[in-house]
Structure formats: C-alpha cells, structure tokens
PDB file of C-alpha atoms and ligand atoms in Angstrom:
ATOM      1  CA  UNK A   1      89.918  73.310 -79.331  1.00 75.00           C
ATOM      2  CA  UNK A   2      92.069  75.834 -80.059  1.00 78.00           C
ATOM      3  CA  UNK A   3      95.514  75.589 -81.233  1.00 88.00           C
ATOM      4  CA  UNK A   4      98.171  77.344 -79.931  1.00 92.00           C
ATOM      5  CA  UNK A   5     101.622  77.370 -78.542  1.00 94.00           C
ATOM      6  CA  UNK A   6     105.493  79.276 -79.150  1.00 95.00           C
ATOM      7  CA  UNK A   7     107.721  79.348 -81.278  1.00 95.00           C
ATOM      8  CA  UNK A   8     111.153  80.571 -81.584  1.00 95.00           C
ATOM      9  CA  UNK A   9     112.586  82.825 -84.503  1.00 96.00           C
ATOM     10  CA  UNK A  10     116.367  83.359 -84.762  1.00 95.00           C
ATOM     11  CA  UNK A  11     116.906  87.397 -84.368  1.00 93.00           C
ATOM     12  CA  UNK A  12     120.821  88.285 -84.440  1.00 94.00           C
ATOM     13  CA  UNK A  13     123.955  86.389 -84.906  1.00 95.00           C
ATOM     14  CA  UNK A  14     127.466  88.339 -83.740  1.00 96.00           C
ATOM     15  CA  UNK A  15     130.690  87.146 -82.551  1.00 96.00           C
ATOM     16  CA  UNK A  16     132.133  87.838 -79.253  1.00 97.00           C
ATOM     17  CA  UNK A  17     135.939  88.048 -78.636  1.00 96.00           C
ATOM     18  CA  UNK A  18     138.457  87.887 -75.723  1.00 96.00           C
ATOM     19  CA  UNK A  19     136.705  85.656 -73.451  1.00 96.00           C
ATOM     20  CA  UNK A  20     137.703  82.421 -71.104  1.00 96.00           C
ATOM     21  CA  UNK A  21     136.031  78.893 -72.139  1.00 96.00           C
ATOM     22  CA  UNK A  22     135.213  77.053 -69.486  1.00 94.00           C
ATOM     23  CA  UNK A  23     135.508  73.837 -71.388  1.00 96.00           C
ATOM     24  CA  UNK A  24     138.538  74.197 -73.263  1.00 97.00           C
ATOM     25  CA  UNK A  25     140.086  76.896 -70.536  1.00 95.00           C
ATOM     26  CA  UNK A  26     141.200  79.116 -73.262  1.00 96.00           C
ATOM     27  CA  UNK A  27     140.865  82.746 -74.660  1.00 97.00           C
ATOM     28  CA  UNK A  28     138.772  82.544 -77.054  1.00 97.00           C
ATOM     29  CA  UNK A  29     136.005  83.727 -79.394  1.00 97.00           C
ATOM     30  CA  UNK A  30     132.755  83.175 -79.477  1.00 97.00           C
ATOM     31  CA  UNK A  31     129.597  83.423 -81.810  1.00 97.00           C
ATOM     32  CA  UNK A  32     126.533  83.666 -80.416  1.00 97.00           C
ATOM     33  CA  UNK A  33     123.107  83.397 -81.354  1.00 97.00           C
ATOM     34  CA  UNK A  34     119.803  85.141 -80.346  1.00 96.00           C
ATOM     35  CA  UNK A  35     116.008  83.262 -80.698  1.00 96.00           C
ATOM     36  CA  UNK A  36     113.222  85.230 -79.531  1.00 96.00           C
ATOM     37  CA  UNK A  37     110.713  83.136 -78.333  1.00 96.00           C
ATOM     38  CA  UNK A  38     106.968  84.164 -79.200  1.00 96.00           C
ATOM     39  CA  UNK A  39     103.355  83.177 -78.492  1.00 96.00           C
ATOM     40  CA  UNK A  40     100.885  81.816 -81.861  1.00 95.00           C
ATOM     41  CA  UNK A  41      97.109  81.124 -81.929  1.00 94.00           C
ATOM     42  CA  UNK A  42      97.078  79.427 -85.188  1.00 92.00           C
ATOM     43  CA  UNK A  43     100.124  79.818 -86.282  1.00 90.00           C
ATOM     44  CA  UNK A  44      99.447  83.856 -85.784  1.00 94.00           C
ATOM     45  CA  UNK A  45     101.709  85.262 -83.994  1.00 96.00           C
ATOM     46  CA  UNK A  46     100.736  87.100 -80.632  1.00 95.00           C
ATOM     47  CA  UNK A  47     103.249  88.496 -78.835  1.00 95.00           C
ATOM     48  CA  UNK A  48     106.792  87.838 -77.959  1.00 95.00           C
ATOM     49  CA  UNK A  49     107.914  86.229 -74.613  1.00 95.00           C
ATOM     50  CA  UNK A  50     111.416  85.847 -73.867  1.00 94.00           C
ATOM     51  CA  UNK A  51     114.871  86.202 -75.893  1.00 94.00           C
ATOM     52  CA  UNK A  52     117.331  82.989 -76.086  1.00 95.00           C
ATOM     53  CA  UNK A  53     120.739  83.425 -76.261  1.00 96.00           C
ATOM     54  CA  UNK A  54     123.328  80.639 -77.215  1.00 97.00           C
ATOM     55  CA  UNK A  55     127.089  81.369 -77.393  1.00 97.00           C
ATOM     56  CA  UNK A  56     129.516  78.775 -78.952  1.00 97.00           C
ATOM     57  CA  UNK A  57     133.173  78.687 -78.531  1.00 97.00           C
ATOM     58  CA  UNK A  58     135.151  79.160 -81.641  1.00 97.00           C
ATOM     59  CA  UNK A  59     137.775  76.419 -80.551  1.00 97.00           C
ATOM     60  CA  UNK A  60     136.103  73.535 -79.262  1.00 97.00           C
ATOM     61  CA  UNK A  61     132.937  74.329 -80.549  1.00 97.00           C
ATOM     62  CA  UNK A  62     131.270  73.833 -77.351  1.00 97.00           C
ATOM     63  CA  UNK A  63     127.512  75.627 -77.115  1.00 97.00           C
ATOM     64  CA  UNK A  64     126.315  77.194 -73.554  1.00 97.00           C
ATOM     65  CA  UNK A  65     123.019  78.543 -72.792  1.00 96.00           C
ATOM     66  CA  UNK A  66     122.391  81.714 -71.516  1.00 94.00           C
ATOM     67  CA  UNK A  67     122.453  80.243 -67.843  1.00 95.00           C
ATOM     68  CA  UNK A  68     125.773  78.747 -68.163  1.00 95.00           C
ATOM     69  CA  UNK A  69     127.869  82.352 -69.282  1.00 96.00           C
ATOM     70  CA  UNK A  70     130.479  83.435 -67.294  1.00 95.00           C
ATOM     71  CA  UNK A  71     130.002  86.704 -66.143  1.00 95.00           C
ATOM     72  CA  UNK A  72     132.211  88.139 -68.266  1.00 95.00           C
ATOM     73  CA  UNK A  73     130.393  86.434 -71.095  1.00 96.00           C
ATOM     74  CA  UNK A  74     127.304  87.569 -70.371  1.00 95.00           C
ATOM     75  CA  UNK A  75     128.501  91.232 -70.312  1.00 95.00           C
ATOM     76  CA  UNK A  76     130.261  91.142 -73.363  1.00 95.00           C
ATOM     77  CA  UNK A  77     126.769  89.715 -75.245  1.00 95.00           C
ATOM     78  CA  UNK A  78     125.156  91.935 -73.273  1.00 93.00           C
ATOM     79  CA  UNK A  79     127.043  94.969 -74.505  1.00 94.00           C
ATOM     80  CA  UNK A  80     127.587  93.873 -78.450  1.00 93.00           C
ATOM     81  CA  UNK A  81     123.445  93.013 -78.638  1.00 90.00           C
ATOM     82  CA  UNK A  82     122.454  96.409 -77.462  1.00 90.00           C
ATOM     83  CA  UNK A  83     118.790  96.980 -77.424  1.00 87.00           C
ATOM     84  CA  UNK A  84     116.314  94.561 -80.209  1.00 87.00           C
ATOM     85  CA  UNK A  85     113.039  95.591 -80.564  1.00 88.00           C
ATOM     86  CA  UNK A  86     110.825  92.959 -80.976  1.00 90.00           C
ATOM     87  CA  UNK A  87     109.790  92.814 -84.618  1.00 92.00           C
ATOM     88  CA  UNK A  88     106.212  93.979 -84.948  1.00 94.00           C
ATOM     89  CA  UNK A  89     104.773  90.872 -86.567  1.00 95.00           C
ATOM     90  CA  UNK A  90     105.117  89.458 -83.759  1.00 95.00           C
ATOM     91  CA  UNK A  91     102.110  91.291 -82.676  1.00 96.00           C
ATOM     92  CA  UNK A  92     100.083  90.491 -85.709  1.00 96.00           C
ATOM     93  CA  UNK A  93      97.802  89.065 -83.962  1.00 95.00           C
ATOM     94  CA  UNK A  94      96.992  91.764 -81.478  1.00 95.00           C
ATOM     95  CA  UNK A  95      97.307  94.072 -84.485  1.00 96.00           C
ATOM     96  CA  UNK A  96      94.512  92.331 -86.148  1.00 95.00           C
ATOM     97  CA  UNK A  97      91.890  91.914 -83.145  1.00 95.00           C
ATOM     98  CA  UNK A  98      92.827  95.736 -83.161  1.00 96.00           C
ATOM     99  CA  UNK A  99      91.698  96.423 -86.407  1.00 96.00           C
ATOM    100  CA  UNK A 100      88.620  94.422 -86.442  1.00 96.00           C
ATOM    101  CA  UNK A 101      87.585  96.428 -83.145  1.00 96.00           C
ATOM    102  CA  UNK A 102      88.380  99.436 -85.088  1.00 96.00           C
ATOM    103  CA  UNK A 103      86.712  98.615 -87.959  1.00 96.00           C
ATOM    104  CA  UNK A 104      83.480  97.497 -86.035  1.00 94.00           C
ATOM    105  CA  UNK A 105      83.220 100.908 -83.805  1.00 95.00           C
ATOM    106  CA  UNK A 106      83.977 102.844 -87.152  1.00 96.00           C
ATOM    107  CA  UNK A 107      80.872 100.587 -88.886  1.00 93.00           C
ATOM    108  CA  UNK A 108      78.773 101.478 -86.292  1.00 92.00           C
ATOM    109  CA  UNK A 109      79.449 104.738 -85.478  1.00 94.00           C
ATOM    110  CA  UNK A 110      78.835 105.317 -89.175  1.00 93.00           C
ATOM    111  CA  UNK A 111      75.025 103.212 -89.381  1.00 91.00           C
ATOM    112  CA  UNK A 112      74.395 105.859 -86.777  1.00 92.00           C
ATOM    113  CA  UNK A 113      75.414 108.655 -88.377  1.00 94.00           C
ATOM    114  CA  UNK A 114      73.824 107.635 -91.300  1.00 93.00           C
ATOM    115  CA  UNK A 115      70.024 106.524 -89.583  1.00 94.00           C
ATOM    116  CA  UNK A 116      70.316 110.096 -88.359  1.00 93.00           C
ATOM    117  CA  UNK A 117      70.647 111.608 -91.517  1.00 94.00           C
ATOM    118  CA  UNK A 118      67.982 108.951 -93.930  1.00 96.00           C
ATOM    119  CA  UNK A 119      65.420 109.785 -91.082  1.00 95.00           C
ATOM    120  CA  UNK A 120      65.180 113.391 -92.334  1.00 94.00           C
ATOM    121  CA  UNK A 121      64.960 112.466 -95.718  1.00 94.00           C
ATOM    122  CA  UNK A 122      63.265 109.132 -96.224  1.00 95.00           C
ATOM    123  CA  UNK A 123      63.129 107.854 -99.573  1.00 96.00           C
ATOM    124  CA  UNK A 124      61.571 105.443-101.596  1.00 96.00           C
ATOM    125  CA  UNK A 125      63.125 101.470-100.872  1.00 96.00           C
ATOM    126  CA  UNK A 126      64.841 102.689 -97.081  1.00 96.00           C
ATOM    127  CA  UNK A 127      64.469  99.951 -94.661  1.00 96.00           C
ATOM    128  CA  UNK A 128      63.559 100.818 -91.222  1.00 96.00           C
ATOM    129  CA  UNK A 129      64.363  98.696 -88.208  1.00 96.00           C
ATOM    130  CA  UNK A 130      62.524  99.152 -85.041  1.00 95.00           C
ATOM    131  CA  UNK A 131      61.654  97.490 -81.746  1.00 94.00           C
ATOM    132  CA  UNK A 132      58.155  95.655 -82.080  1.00 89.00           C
ATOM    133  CA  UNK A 133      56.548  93.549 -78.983  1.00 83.00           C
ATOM    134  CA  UNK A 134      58.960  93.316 -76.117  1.00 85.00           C
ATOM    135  CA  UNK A 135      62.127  91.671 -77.119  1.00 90.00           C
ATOM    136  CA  UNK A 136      61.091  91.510 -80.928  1.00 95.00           C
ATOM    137  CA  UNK A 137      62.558  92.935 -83.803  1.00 96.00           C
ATOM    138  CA  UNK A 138      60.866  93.914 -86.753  1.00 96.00           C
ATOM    139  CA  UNK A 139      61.254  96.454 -90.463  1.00 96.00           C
ATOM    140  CA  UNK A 140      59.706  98.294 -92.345  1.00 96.00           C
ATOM    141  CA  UNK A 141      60.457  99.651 -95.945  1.00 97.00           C
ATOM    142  CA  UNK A 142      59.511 102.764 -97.696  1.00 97.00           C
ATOM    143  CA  UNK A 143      56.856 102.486-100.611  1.00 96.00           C
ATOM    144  CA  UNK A 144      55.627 105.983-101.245  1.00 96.00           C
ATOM    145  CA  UNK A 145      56.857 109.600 -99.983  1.00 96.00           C
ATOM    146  CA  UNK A 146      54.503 112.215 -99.752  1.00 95.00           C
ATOM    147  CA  UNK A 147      55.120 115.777 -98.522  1.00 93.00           C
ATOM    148  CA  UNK A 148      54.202 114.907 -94.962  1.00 94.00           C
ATOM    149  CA  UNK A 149      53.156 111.050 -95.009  1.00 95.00           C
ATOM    150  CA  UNK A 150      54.939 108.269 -95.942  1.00 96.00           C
ATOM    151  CA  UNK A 151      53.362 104.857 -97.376  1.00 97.00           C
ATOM    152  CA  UNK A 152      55.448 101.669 -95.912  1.00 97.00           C
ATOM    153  CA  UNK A 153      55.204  98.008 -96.233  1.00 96.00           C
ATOM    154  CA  UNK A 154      55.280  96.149 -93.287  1.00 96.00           C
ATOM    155  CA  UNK A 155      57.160  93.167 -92.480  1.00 96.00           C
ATOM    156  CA  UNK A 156      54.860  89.896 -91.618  1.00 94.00           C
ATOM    157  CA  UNK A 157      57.709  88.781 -90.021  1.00 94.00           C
ATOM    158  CA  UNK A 158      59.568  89.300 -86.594  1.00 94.00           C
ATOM    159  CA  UNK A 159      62.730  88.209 -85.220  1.00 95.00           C
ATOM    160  CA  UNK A 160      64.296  87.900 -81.205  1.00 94.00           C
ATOM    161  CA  UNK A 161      67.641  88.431 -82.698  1.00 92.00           C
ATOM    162  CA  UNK A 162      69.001  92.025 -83.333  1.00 90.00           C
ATOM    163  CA  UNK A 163      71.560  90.747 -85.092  1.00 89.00           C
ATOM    164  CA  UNK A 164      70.484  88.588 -87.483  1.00 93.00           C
ATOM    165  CA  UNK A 165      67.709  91.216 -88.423  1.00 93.00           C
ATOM    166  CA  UNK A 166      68.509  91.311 -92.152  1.00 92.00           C
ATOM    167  CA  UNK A 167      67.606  87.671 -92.532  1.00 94.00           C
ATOM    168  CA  UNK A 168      63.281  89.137 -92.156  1.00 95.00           C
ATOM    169  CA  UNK A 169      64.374  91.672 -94.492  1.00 95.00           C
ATOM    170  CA  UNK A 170      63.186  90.172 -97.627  1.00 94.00           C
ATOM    171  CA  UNK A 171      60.474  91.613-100.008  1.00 93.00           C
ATOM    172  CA  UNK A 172      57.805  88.598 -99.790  1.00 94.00           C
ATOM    173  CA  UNK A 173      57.363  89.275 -96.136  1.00 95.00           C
ATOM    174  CA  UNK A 174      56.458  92.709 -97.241  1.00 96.00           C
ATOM    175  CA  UNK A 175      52.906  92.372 -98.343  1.00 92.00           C
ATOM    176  CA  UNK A 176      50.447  94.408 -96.197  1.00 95.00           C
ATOM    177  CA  UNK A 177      50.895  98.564 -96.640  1.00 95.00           C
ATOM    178  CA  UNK A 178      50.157 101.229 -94.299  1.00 96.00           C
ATOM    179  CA  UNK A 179      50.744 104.955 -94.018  1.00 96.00           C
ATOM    180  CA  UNK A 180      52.319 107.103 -91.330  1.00 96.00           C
ATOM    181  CA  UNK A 181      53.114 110.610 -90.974  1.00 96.00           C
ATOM    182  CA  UNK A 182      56.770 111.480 -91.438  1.00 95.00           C
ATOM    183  CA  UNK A 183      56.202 113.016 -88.001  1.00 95.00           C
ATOM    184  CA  UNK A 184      55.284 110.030 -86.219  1.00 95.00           C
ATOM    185  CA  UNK A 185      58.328 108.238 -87.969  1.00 95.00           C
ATOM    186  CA  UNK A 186      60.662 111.047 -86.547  1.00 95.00           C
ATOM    187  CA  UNK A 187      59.033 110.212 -83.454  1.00 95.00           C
ATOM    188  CA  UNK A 188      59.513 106.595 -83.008  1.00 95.00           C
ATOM    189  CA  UNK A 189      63.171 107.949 -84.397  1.00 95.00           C
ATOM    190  CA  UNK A 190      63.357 110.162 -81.103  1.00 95.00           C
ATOM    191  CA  UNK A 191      62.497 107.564 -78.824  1.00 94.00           C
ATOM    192  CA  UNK A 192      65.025 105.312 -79.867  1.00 92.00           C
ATOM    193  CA  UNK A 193      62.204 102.968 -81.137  1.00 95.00           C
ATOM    194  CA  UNK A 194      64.078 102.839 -84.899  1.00 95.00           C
ATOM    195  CA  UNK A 195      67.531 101.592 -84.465  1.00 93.00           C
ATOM    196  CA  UNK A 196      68.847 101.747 -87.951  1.00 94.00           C
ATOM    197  CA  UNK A 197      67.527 103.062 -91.257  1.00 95.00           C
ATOM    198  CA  UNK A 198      69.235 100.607 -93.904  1.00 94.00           C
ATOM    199  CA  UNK A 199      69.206 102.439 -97.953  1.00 94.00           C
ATOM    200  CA  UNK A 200      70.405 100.714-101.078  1.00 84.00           C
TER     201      UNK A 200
HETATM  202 ZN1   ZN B   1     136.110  76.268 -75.716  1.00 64.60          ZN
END
C-alpha cells in the first residue's frame, strides 16, 4: 500500500490593523496566520494544494477561518500577503521523478553513443549483447582481435529478459570460442541485431 496524504506547513505570520470584530464588535487588530497545505507520498512532498489562512483578533482573541472574514478582512489580508510562491520543496518529489527520468534518458542515450563507437574498435574483454532465437537474449565477449577477424566466446547461456541481461554475463558461461569477421560483427551492428556493446 502506499502511504500518502497532506500536510500543512505554516508560511507567513503578519498583523492586520483597523478592522471590525465581529465577536467583540470592536476596531481592532488582527494577526493572522498562513498554512499552505501540500500533498506527500512518503512523507515526500509532492506538490502544494491550497493556502489556509487564520486571522485572530488582538482583543478577544477570537480565531476565524478564512470563510468567516468580513469583507473588509479579507481585503486587508489579501493586500498585506501579496503574492507567496510556493516554496520549491514542495515539489521535491516531482523534482526527483524528474531527475531520475533525466538521468535514465541521459544513461541511455550515452550506452548508445558509446555501442556506436566500441563497434568500430572492438577490443579485447568488450561484451556484446545481441538478439538470439526469437524473444531471447544472449552475449558475447571479445577474446582475440585480429586485423579483420575477431575471436569471441560465446555465452552457453540465454535469457527472455532484456533487462536483466547482465545476470548471463558471467565468464563460466563463456566456454566455447568462435571467430567472426569484424565485418559480419558491423553487420549484425547495422541491423540492429547488437543492442549494446558493454567495455570494462
Ligand atoms: Zn474581537
């Protein structure tokens, strides 16, 4: 299940003066208070939802909400709060999913860019993942580089899951070699056939 809710965080405090009670029918002053009112997931706060304002008169201490001002009353707040911004960690949350989004494009955008480059320059210990059988995954790594052939190991091992690819990528299920032509690699490269080129 997941946990979440609001909370409120008091904002601004300011005094008000020159205004009619209605409880105590006089001219008065009053302080008054402002919460804003936010949405958590976790305790992380999302985003904020509404401001709460609270006035209290300075004679007989009486508190209103913000639906019980006088007109008046509600101007005069109105006027002396101005404009609050929302403080920003109130976003934190949407500033985090942010940055994990961020940081995932940039991660892949990056194993792209640098498959595209190990492909033209293969060297000893690079990992290659490609598409095997329909719907399989499978590697190969690097054990010898020639000037126009390379000699790989090839994984025993496949996997249905793209993601968790790295988990066949361990050197006992590398045991039977083969060689290729750097051309044919390039090909399989070209039709999309490698996916990522992994080097330590
Ligand atoms: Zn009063």
């Amino acid at each position: 299940m997941i946990f979440y809710g609001t909370k409120s965080k008091h904002i601004k405090n300011d005094r008000i003066s020159n205004v009619d009670c209605q409880n105590c029918n006089t001219t008065v002053s009053m302080n008054y208070s402002v919460y804003e009112k936010y949405a958590h997931i976790y305790w992380i706060p999302f985003f904020p939802v509404k401001k709460l304002t609270f006035a209290e008169c300075n004679s007989c201490k009486k508190t209103f909400e913000q639906k019980d001002f006088s007109a008046p009353i509600k101007q005069k707040i109105h006027h002396s709060m101005g404009r609050i911004s929302s403080p920003l960690w109130m976003y934190s949350g949407i500033f985090i999913i942010a940055g994990f989004f961020l940081f995932g494009m940039y991660s892949s955008v990056q194993k792209e860019k640098d498959t595209s480059t190990f492909i033209k320059d293969p060297k000893v210990g690079d990992v290659y993942f490609l598409n095997s059988t329909k719907g399989f995954y499978t590697s190969v790594k690097i054990s010898e580089v020639s000037k126009d052939s390379l000699t790989i190991f090839l994984n025993d091992m496949e996997i249905d899951n793209k993601t968790n690819i790295d988990k066949i990528d361990i050197d006992t299920n590398y045991k039977n070699k083969s060689n290729v032509s750097k051309k044919e690699m390039q090909k399989l490269y070209d039709e999309s056939k490698i996916f990522e080129i992994k080097r330590n």
